[in-house]
Amino acid sequence: IGVVPQEGALFPHLDVLGNVAFGLEGPKAQQAQRVAELLDLVGMAGTERLRPQELSGGMQQRVAVARALSRRPDVVLLDEPFSALDAGLRDDVRADVLAAIRADGAAAMLVTHDQDEALSSADRVAVMRDGVIVQEGTPAEVYGSPVDLGVARFVGECVELPVVTTDDGALRTALGAVAGARGGRVAVLRPEELRFLLGPGAQDGAAATVLSVRYHGHDCLLDVALDDGTTVPVRTLGAAGVRPGDRGVLVSAVPARLLAT
């Protein structure tokens, strides 16, 4: 088992070669060959003689991964190894590190409090609450089909809607039908599953007013108020084409999920 701690924890008295070769056995030439192979794998070729204090945070983490892989472990444990890096650097280092681990044939367990990191990095995700695994599955399963409201809130932003029972016994929200089992539950949608349509009129939907528009380039987040006072977030791809005060109808692209609290 190889371990990559949160801060890298490189040995300051050793250069990169010494750090990665630490724990290796056999002739020095064989060790140097394995180190060169690993440094190339993590994008650090040619840095053998540098000391940890000469490396950036991202470079130190790459060396720590190379050291963890040096003895060809079956499993690599990563304890929030990217949390101390700047956001832009974190994405690049994480992608390169995970690619290197896959290329070397090891399985990896990544511990993180960053939901985006978990969903974008993993083949499978486990959500732990109070020391118990409450859901395990692919990122799409955990995000799209959470087992309860707690998991839904933890892995992403939620829109929670009250549920009413119609005269024919069907369950509905202000935005339409509900999917899932009945009884004592909360209806949940994701902000990207909602659509705000300018102007009146929609078969399934609710009259609403745009309160604010936050443009992020790749997407836009609207705060929309229903006429009953409920405020919900709506995420659109690119610019939304609306302004605060615009009236329209809020509709759902999918049925709301009915989840246990």
PDB file of C-alpha atoms in Angstrom:
ATOM      1  CA  ILE A   1       0.000   0.000   0.000  1.00  0.00           C
ATOM      2  CA  GLY A   2       1.332   3.422  -0.975  1.00  0.00           C
ATOM      3  CA  VAL A   3       0.285   6.564   0.889  1.00  0.00           C
ATOM      4  CA  VAL A   4       0.189  10.197  -0.305  1.00  0.00           C
ATOM      5  CA  PRO A   5      -0.428  12.480   2.721  1.00  0.00           C
ATOM      6  CA  GLN A   6      -2.141  15.847   2.564  1.00  0.00           C
ATOM      7  CA  GLU A   7       1.037  17.941   2.556  1.00  0.00           C
ATOM      8  CA  GLY A   8       3.259  15.604   0.517  1.00  0.00           C
ATOM      9  CA  ALA A   9       5.658  15.146   3.473  1.00  0.00           C
ATOM     10  CA  LEU A  10       8.818  14.912   1.361  1.00  0.00           C
ATOM     11  CA  PHE A  11      12.082  14.378   3.229  1.00  0.00           C
ATOM     12  CA  PRO A  12      13.774  17.821   3.200  1.00  0.00           C
ATOM     13  CA  HIS A  13      17.308  16.406   3.463  1.00  0.00           C
ATOM     14  CA  LEU A  14      16.881  14.287   0.309  1.00  0.00           C
ATOM     15  CA  ASP A  15      16.647  15.390  -3.308  1.00  0.00           C
ATOM     16  CA  VAL A  16      13.850  14.185  -5.598  1.00  0.00           C
ATOM     17  CA  LEU A  17      15.808  11.073  -6.526  1.00  0.00           C
ATOM     18  CA  GLY A  18      16.355  10.193  -2.868  1.00  0.00           C
ATOM     19  CA  ASN A  19      12.705  10.801  -1.989  1.00  0.00           C
ATOM     20  CA  VAL A  20      11.294   8.638  -4.774  1.00  0.00           C
ATOM     21  CA  ALA A  21      13.903   5.890  -4.258  1.00  0.00           C
ATOM     22  CA  PHE A  22      13.278   5.769  -0.497  1.00  0.00           C
ATOM     23  CA  GLY A  23      12.336   2.170   0.326  1.00  0.00           C
ATOM     24  CA  LEU A  24      13.496   0.768  -3.016  1.00  0.00           C
ATOM     25  CA  GLU A  25      15.860  -2.188  -2.921  1.00  0.00           C
ATOM     26  CA  GLY A  26      18.348  -3.575  -5.399  1.00  0.00           C
ATOM     27  CA  PRO A  27      21.220  -2.079  -7.419  1.00  0.00           C
ATOM     28  CA  LYS A  28      21.453   1.718  -7.595  1.00  0.00           C
ATOM     29  CA  ALA A  29      21.183   1.636 -11.379  1.00  0.00           C
ATOM     30  CA  GLN A  30      17.877  -0.238 -11.133  1.00  0.00           C
ATOM     31  CA  GLN A  31      16.584   2.235  -8.552  1.00  0.00           C
ATOM     32  CA  ALA A  32      17.569   5.213 -10.741  1.00  0.00           C
ATOM     33  CA  GLN A  33      15.811   3.640 -13.716  1.00  0.00           C
ATOM     34  CA  ARG A  34      12.593   3.137 -11.710  1.00  0.00           C
ATOM     35  CA  VAL A  35      12.774   6.727 -10.408  1.00  0.00           C
ATOM     36  CA  ALA A  36      13.248   8.137 -13.918  1.00  0.00           C
ATOM     37  CA  GLU A  37      10.299   6.057 -15.129  1.00  0.00           C
ATOM     38  CA  LEU A  38       8.048   7.370 -12.347  1.00  0.00           C
ATOM     39  CA  LEU A  39       9.121  11.000 -12.698  1.00  0.00           C
ATOM     40  CA  ASP A  40       8.308  10.823 -16.389  1.00  0.00           C
ATOM     41  CA  LEU A  41       4.933   9.315 -15.492  1.00  0.00           C
ATOM     42  CA  VAL A  42       4.040  12.226 -13.153  1.00  0.00           C
ATOM     43  CA  GLY A  43       5.436  14.924 -15.456  1.00  0.00           C
ATOM     44  CA  MET A  44       8.599  15.620 -13.430  1.00  0.00           C
ATOM     45  CA  ALA A  45      11.315  14.219 -15.718  1.00  0.00           C
ATOM     46  CA  GLY A  46      14.774  15.720 -15.172  1.00  0.00           C
ATOM     47  CA  THR A  47      14.171  16.978 -11.613  1.00  0.00           C
ATOM     48  CA  GLU A  48      16.122  14.227  -9.808  1.00  0.00           C
ATOM     49  CA  ARG A  49      18.638  16.586  -8.218  1.00  0.00           C
ATOM     50  CA  LEU A  50      16.207  19.247  -6.984  1.00  0.00           C
ATOM     51  CA  ARG A  51      15.433  19.566  -3.279  1.00  0.00           C
ATOM     52  CA  PRO A  52      11.850  19.766  -1.937  1.00  0.00           C
ATOM     53  CA  GLN A  53      12.288  23.455  -1.033  1.00  0.00           C
ATOM     54  CA  GLU A  54      13.023  24.176  -4.709  1.00  0.00           C
ATOM     55  CA  LEU A  55       9.682  22.716  -5.821  1.00  0.00           C
ATOM     56  CA  SER A  56       6.226  24.290  -5.990  1.00  0.00           C
ATOM     57  CA  GLY A  57       3.358  22.750  -4.047  1.00  0.00           C
ATOM     58  CA  GLY A  58       2.056  20.987  -7.130  1.00  0.00           C
ATOM     59  CA  MET A  59       5.504  19.605  -7.970  1.00  0.00           C
ATOM     60  CA  GLN A  60       5.908  18.304  -4.418  1.00  0.00           C
ATOM     61  CA  GLN A  61       2.614  16.438  -4.665  1.00  0.00           C
ATOM     62  CA  ARG A  62       3.696  14.832  -7.934  1.00  0.00           C
ATOM     63  CA  VAL A  63       6.922  13.658  -6.316  1.00  0.00           C
ATOM     64  CA  ALA A  64       4.960  12.298  -3.343  1.00  0.00           C
ATOM     65  CA  VAL A  65       2.828  10.265  -5.767  1.00  0.00           C
ATOM     66  CA  ALA A  66       5.929   8.961  -7.542  1.00  0.00           C
ATOM     67  CA  ARG A  67       7.337   7.898  -4.165  1.00  0.00           C
ATOM     68  CA  ALA A  68       4.061   6.145  -3.265  1.00  0.00           C
ATOM     69  CA  LEU A  69       4.165   4.235  -6.577  1.00  0.00           C
ATOM     70  CA  SER A  70       7.854   3.333  -6.397  1.00  0.00           C
ATOM     71  CA  ARG A  71       7.363  -0.179  -4.959  1.00  0.00           C
ATOM     72  CA  ARG A  72       4.468  -0.983  -7.298  1.00  0.00           C
ATOM     73  CA  PRO A  73       1.738  -1.079  -4.637  1.00  0.00           C
ATOM     74  CA  ASP A  74      -1.637  -2.674  -5.287  1.00  0.00           C
ATOM     75  CA  VAL A  75      -3.420   0.287  -3.670  1.00  0.00           C
ATOM     76  CA  VAL A  76      -2.536   3.977  -3.250  1.00  0.00           C
ATOM     77  CA  LEU A  77      -4.251   5.920  -0.451  1.00  0.00           C
ATOM     78  CA  LEU A  78      -4.593   9.663  -1.138  1.00  0.00           C
ATOM     79  CA  ASP A  79      -5.486  11.738   1.908  1.00  0.00           C
ATOM     80  CA  GLU A  80      -6.819  15.046   0.506  1.00  0.00           C
ATOM     81  CA  PRO A  81      -3.544  15.512  -1.412  1.00  0.00           C
ATOM     82  CA  PHE A  82      -4.743  18.454  -3.508  1.00  0.00           C
ATOM     83  CA  SER A  83      -6.531  20.551  -0.867  1.00  0.00           C
ATOM     84  CA  ALA A  84      -3.607  22.929  -0.280  1.00  0.00           C
ATOM     85  CA  LEU A  85      -3.220  23.811  -3.968  1.00  0.00           C
ATOM     86  CA  ASP A  86      -4.766  26.780  -5.779  1.00  0.00           C
ATOM     87  CA  ALA A  87      -7.981  25.932  -7.622  1.00  0.00           C
ATOM     88  CA  GLY A  88      -6.571  26.103 -11.164  1.00  0.00           C
ATOM     89  CA  LEU A  89      -3.421  24.189 -10.261  1.00  0.00           C
ATOM     90  CA  ARG A  90      -5.438  21.632  -8.291  1.00  0.00           C
ATOM     91  CA  ASP A  91      -7.397  20.527 -11.365  1.00  0.00           C
ATOM     92  CA  ASP A  92      -4.265  20.050 -13.485  1.00  0.00           C
ATOM     93  CA  VAL A  93      -2.278  18.215 -10.790  1.00  0.00           C
ATOM     94  CA  ARG A  94      -5.224  15.988  -9.881  1.00  0.00           C
ATOM     95  CA  ALA A  95      -5.790  14.972 -13.512  1.00  0.00           C
ATOM     96  CA  ASP A  96      -2.098  14.196 -14.057  1.00  0.00           C
ATOM     97  CA  VAL A  97      -1.712  12.317 -10.766  1.00  0.00           C
ATOM     98  CA  LEU A  98      -4.766  10.119 -11.326  1.00  0.00           C
ATOM     99  CA  ALA A  99      -3.659   9.415 -14.893  1.00  0.00           C
ATOM    100  CA  ALA A 100      -0.227   8.366 -13.580  1.00  0.00           C
ATOM    101  CA  ILE A 101      -1.759   6.034 -10.996  1.00  0.00           C
ATOM    102  CA  ARG A 102      -3.969   4.412 -13.623  1.00  0.00           C
ATOM    103  CA  ALA A 103      -1.019   4.082 -16.010  1.00  0.00           C
ATOM    104  CA  ASP A 104       1.006   2.317 -13.318  1.00  0.00           C
ATOM    105  CA  GLY A 105      -1.819  -0.164 -12.747  1.00  0.00           C
ATOM    106  CA  ALA A 106      -2.616   0.688  -9.123  1.00  0.00           C
ATOM    107  CA  ALA A 107      -6.037   1.159  -7.576  1.00  0.00           C
ATOM    108  CA  ALA A 108      -6.520   4.410  -5.664  1.00  0.00           C
ATOM    109  CA  MET A 109      -8.667   5.463  -2.734  1.00  0.00           C
ATOM    110  CA  LEU A 110      -9.086   9.239  -2.537  1.00  0.00           C
ATOM    111  CA  VAL A 111     -10.399  10.824   0.660  1.00  0.00           C
ATOM    112  CA  THR A 112     -11.870  14.275   0.016  1.00  0.00           C
ATOM    113  CA  HIS A 113     -14.404  16.777   1.333  1.00  0.00           C
ATOM    114  CA  ASP A 114     -14.660  18.346  -2.142  1.00  0.00           C
ATOM    115  CA  GLN A 115     -17.762  16.977  -3.865  1.00  0.00           C
ATOM    116  CA  ASP A 116     -16.674  18.162  -7.315  1.00  0.00           C
ATOM    117  CA  GLU A 117     -13.342  16.412  -6.859  1.00  0.00           C
ATOM    118  CA  ALA A 118     -15.021  13.170  -5.815  1.00  0.00           C
ATOM    119  CA  LEU A 119     -17.522  13.147  -8.688  1.00  0.00           C
ATOM    120  CA  SER A 120     -14.998  14.125 -11.378  1.00  0.00           C
ATOM    121  CA  SER A 121     -12.163  11.840 -10.241  1.00  0.00           C
ATOM    122  CA  ALA A 122     -13.723   8.561  -9.201  1.00  0.00           C
ATOM    123  CA  ASP A 123     -14.932   5.437 -10.925  1.00  0.00           C
ATOM    124  CA  ARG A 124     -16.977   4.767  -7.776  1.00  0.00           C
ATOM    125  CA  VAL A 125     -17.966   7.064  -4.896  1.00  0.00           C
ATOM    126  CA  ALA A 126     -18.825   6.191  -1.292  1.00  0.00           C
ATOM    127  CA  VAL A 127     -20.562   8.714   0.982  1.00  0.00           C
ATOM    128  CA  MET A 128     -19.747   8.338   4.684  1.00  0.00           C
ATOM    129  CA  ARG A 129     -21.966   9.806   7.409  1.00  0.00           C
ATOM    130  CA  ASP A 130     -21.302   9.349  11.130  1.00  0.00           C
ATOM    131  CA  GLY A 131     -18.772   6.642  10.358  1.00  0.00           C
ATOM    132  CA  VAL A 132     -21.162   4.612   8.181  1.00  0.00           C
ATOM    133  CA  ILE A 133     -21.181   4.251   4.370  1.00  0.00           C
ATOM    134  CA  VAL A 134     -24.723   5.331   3.456  1.00  0.00           C
ATOM    135  CA  GLN A 135     -24.405   5.089  -0.332  1.00  0.00           C
ATOM    136  CA  GLU A 136     -21.910   3.680  -2.802  1.00  0.00           C
ATOM    137  CA  GLY A 137     -22.041   3.698  -6.581  1.00  0.00           C
ATOM    138  CA  THR A 138     -20.858   5.464  -9.705  1.00  0.00           C
ATOM    139  CA  PRO A 139     -20.662   9.273  -9.512  1.00  0.00           C
ATOM    140  CA  ALA A 140     -23.759   9.512 -11.745  1.00  0.00           C
ATOM    141  CA  GLU A 141     -25.714   7.142  -9.487  1.00  0.00           C
ATOM    142  CA  VAL A 142     -24.818   8.950  -6.273  1.00  0.00           C
ATOM    143  CA  TYR A 143     -25.516  12.406  -7.706  1.00  0.00           C
ATOM    144  CA  GLY A 144     -28.558  11.510  -9.799  1.00  0.00           C
ATOM    145  CA  SER A 145     -30.199   8.938  -7.505  1.00  0.00           C
ATOM    146  CA  PRO A 146     -29.283   9.776  -3.890  1.00  0.00           C
ATOM    147  CA  VAL A 147     -30.683   7.382  -1.282  1.00  0.00           C
ATOM    148  CA  ASP A 148     -31.934  10.141   1.014  1.00  0.00           C
ATOM    149  CA  LEU A 149     -32.111  13.895   1.472  1.00  0.00           C
ATOM    150  CA  GLY A 150     -28.858  13.994   3.432  1.00  0.00           C
ATOM    151  CA  VAL A 151     -26.868  12.477   0.569  1.00  0.00           C
ATOM    152  CA  ALA A 152     -28.658  14.686  -1.977  1.00  0.00           C
ATOM    153  CA  ARG A 153     -27.676  17.822  -0.029  1.00  0.00           C
ATOM    154  CA  PHE A 154     -24.110  16.642   0.539  1.00  0.00           C
ATOM    155  CA  VAL A 155     -23.140  15.801  -3.036  1.00  0.00           C
ATOM    156  CA  GLY A 156     -24.646  18.850  -4.733  1.00  0.00           C
ATOM    157  CA  GLU A 157     -26.997  21.799  -4.624  1.00  0.00           C
ATOM    158  CA  CYS A 158     -30.661  20.853  -4.088  1.00  0.00           C
ATOM    159  CA  VAL A 159     -34.015  22.383  -4.858  1.00  0.00           C
ATOM    160  CA  GLU A 160     -36.458  21.106  -2.219  1.00  0.00           C
ATOM    161  CA  LEU A 161     -40.161  21.390  -2.988  1.00  0.00           C
ATOM    162  CA  PRO A 162     -43.289  20.647  -0.919  1.00  0.00           C
ATOM    163  CA  VAL A 163     -45.389  17.714  -2.132  1.00  0.00           C
ATOM    164  CA  VAL A 164     -49.178  17.682  -2.386  1.00  0.00           C
ATOM    165  CA  THR A 165     -51.564  14.777  -3.047  1.00  0.00           C
ATOM    166  CA  THR A 166     -54.131  15.454  -5.775  1.00  0.00           C
ATOM    167  CA  ASP A 167     -57.762  14.239  -5.733  1.00  0.00           C
ATOM    168  CA  ASP A 168     -56.792  11.160  -7.778  1.00  0.00           C
ATOM    169  CA  GLY A 169     -54.038  10.233  -5.303  1.00  0.00           C
ATOM    170  CA  ALA A 170     -51.109  11.388  -7.443  1.00  0.00           C
ATOM    171  CA  LEU A 171     -48.161  13.221  -5.902  1.00  0.00           C
ATOM    172  CA  ARG A 172     -47.174  16.592  -7.357  1.00  0.00           C
ATOM    173  CA  THR A 173     -45.143  19.695  -6.681  1.00  0.00           C
ATOM    174  CA  ALA A 174     -45.650  23.193  -8.037  1.00  0.00           C
ATOM    175  CA  LEU A 175     -43.486  22.112 -10.983  1.00  0.00           C
ATOM    176  CA  GLY A 176     -45.266  18.883 -11.870  1.00  0.00           C
ATOM    177  CA  ALA A 177     -45.214  15.161 -11.151  1.00  0.00           C
ATOM    178  CA  VAL A 178     -43.058  13.406  -8.566  1.00  0.00           C
ATOM    179  CA  ALA A 179     -40.978  10.258  -9.137  1.00  0.00           C
ATOM    180  CA  GLY A 180     -40.451   7.734  -6.349  1.00  0.00           C
ATOM    181  CA  ALA A 181     -42.201   6.083  -3.415  1.00  0.00           C
ATOM    182  CA  ARG A 182     -44.926   7.785  -1.405  1.00  0.00           C
ATOM    183  CA  GLY A 183     -45.225   9.032   2.131  1.00  0.00           C
ATOM    184  CA  GLY A 184     -43.425  11.423   4.484  1.00  0.00           C
ATOM    185  CA  ARG A 185     -40.923  12.644   1.942  1.00  0.00           C
ATOM    186  CA  VAL A 186     -39.360  15.716   0.299  1.00  0.00           C
ATOM    187  CA  ALA A 187     -39.251  16.292  -3.473  1.00  0.00           C
ATOM    188  CA  VAL A 188     -35.784  17.186  -4.756  1.00  0.00           C
ATOM    189  CA  LEU A 189     -34.426  18.522  -8.060  1.00  0.00           C
ATOM    190  CA  ARG A 190     -31.001  19.793  -9.148  1.00  0.00           C
ATOM    191  CA  PRO A 191     -30.662  23.432 -10.331  1.00  0.00           C
ATOM    192  CA  GLU A 192     -29.613  22.299 -13.827  1.00  0.00           C
ATOM    193  CA  GLU A 193     -32.846  20.282 -14.147  1.00  0.00           C
ATOM    194  CA  LEU A 194     -34.962  23.449 -14.007  1.00  0.00           C
ATOM    195  CA  ARG A 195     -35.831  25.806 -16.862  1.00  0.00           C
ATOM    196  CA  PHE A 196     -37.014  29.408 -16.597  1.00  0.00           C
ATOM    197  CA  LEU A 197     -39.195  30.386 -19.559  1.00  0.00           C
ATOM    198  CA  LEU A 198     -39.883  34.056 -20.201  1.00  0.00           C
ATOM    199  CA  GLY A 199     -43.534  35.036 -20.446  1.00  0.00           C
ATOM    200  CA  PRO A 200     -46.712  33.267 -19.259  1.00  0.00           C
ATOM    201  CA  GLY A 201     -47.987  29.844 -20.139  1.00  0.00           C
ATOM    202  CA  ALA A 202     -46.748  26.296 -19.531  1.00  0.00           C
ATOM    203  CA  GLN A 203     -48.581  23.019 -19.074  1.00  0.00           C
ATOM    204  CA  ASP A 204     -46.531  21.993 -16.044  1.00  0.00           C
ATOM    205  CA  GLY A 205     -44.851  24.779 -14.143  1.00  0.00           C
ATOM    206  CA  ALA A 206     -45.214  27.710 -11.785  1.00  0.00           C
ATOM    207  CA  ALA A 207     -45.271  31.478 -12.266  1.00  0.00           C
ATOM    208  CA  ALA A 208     -41.983  32.967 -11.088  1.00  0.00           C
ATOM    209  CA  THR A 209     -39.839  36.107 -11.004  1.00  0.00           C
ATOM    210  CA  VAL A 210     -36.075  36.390 -11.509  1.00  0.00           C
ATOM    211  CA  LEU A 211     -34.442  37.847  -8.385  1.00  0.00           C
ATOM    212  CA  SER A 212     -30.779  37.793  -9.415  1.00  0.00           C
ATOM    213  CA  VAL A 213     -28.474  36.609 -12.203  1.00  0.00           C
ATOM    214  CA  ARG A 214     -24.910  35.404 -11.540  1.00  0.00           C
ATOM    215  CA  TYR A 215     -22.927  34.903 -14.733  1.00  0.00           C
ATOM    216  CA  HIS A 216     -19.891  32.581 -14.504  1.00  0.00           C
ATOM    217  CA  GLY A 217     -18.934  32.304 -18.170  1.00  0.00           C
ATOM    218  CA  HIS A 218     -19.509  28.576 -18.648  1.00  0.00           C
ATOM    219  CA  ASP A 219     -22.847  28.772 -16.853  1.00  0.00           C
ATOM    220  CA  CYS A 220     -25.279  31.151 -15.230  1.00  0.00           C
ATOM    221  CA  LEU A 221     -27.052  30.799 -11.883  1.00  0.00           C
ATOM    222  CA  LEU A 222     -30.453  32.424 -11.448  1.00  0.00           C
ATOM    223  CA  ASP A 223     -32.255  32.950  -8.163  1.00  0.00           C
ATOM    224  CA  VAL A 224     -35.948  32.630  -9.015  1.00  0.00           C
ATOM    225  CA  ALA A 225     -38.893  33.278  -6.674  1.00  0.00           C
ATOM    226  CA  LEU A 226     -42.149  31.389  -7.051  1.00  0.00           C
ATOM    227  CA  ASP A 227     -45.346  33.299  -6.306  1.00  0.00           C
ATOM    228  CA  ASP A 228     -45.714  31.370  -3.021  1.00  0.00           C
ATOM    229  CA  GLY A 229     -42.439  32.918  -1.806  1.00  0.00           C
ATOM    230  CA  THR A 230     -40.186  29.895  -2.390  1.00  0.00           C
ATOM    231  CA  THR A 231     -36.777  30.846  -3.824  1.00  0.00           C
ATOM    232  CA  VAL A 232     -34.972  28.277  -5.979  1.00  0.00           C
ATOM    233  CA  PRO A 233     -31.666  28.279  -7.908  1.00  0.00           C
ATOM    234  CA  VAL A 234     -31.717  27.566 -11.644  1.00  0.00           C
ATOM    235  CA  ARG A 235     -28.494  26.748 -13.540  1.00  0.00           C
ATOM    236  CA  THR A 236     -28.276  27.367 -17.281  1.00  0.00           C
ATOM    237  CA  LEU A 237     -25.491  26.745 -19.789  1.00  0.00           C
ATOM    238  CA  GLY A 238     -23.862  30.042 -20.802  1.00  0.00           C
ATOM    239  CA  ALA A 239     -25.783  33.313 -20.594  1.00  0.00           C
ATOM    240  CA  ALA A 240     -29.405  33.060 -19.471  1.00  0.00           C
ATOM    241  CA  GLY A 241     -30.759  36.006 -21.472  1.00  0.00           C
ATOM    242  CA  VAL A 242     -32.866  37.286 -18.574  1.00  0.00           C
ATOM    243  CA  ARG A 243     -32.602  40.100 -16.032  1.00  0.00           C
ATOM    244  CA  PRO A 244     -33.751  40.612 -12.440  1.00  0.00           C
ATOM    245  CA  GLY A 245     -37.473  41.404 -12.402  1.00  0.00           C
ATOM    246  CA  ASP A 246     -38.316  39.341 -15.492  1.00  0.00           C
ATOM    247  CA  ARG A 247     -41.543  37.325 -15.121  1.00  0.00           C
ATOM    248  CA  GLY A 248     -41.992  33.863 -16.535  1.00  0.00           C
ATOM    249  CA  VAL A 249     -42.669  30.232 -15.738  1.00  0.00           C
ATOM    250  CA  LEU A 250     -40.412  27.794 -13.926  1.00  0.00           C
ATOM    251  CA  VAL A 251     -40.609  24.239 -15.267  1.00  0.00           C
ATOM    252  CA  SER A 252     -38.795  20.985 -14.549  1.00  0.00           C
ATOM    253  CA  ALA A 253     -37.053  18.948 -17.252  1.00  0.00           C
ATOM    254  CA  VAL A 254     -37.459  15.751 -15.169  1.00  0.00           C
ATOM    255  CA  PRO A 255     -39.873  14.607 -12.428  1.00  0.00           C
ATOM    256  CA  ALA A 256     -38.763  15.573  -8.919  1.00  0.00           C
ATOM    257  CA  ARG A 257     -37.285  12.759  -6.796  1.00  0.00           C
ATOM    258  CA  LEU A 258     -39.129  11.817  -3.623  1.00  0.00           C
ATOM    259  CA  LEU A 259     -36.544  11.238  -0.885  1.00  0.00           C
ATOM    260  CA  ALA A 260     -36.623  10.186   2.762  1.00  0.00           C
ATOM    261  CA  THR A 261     -35.513  12.862   5.203  1.00  0.00           C
TER     262      THR A 261
END
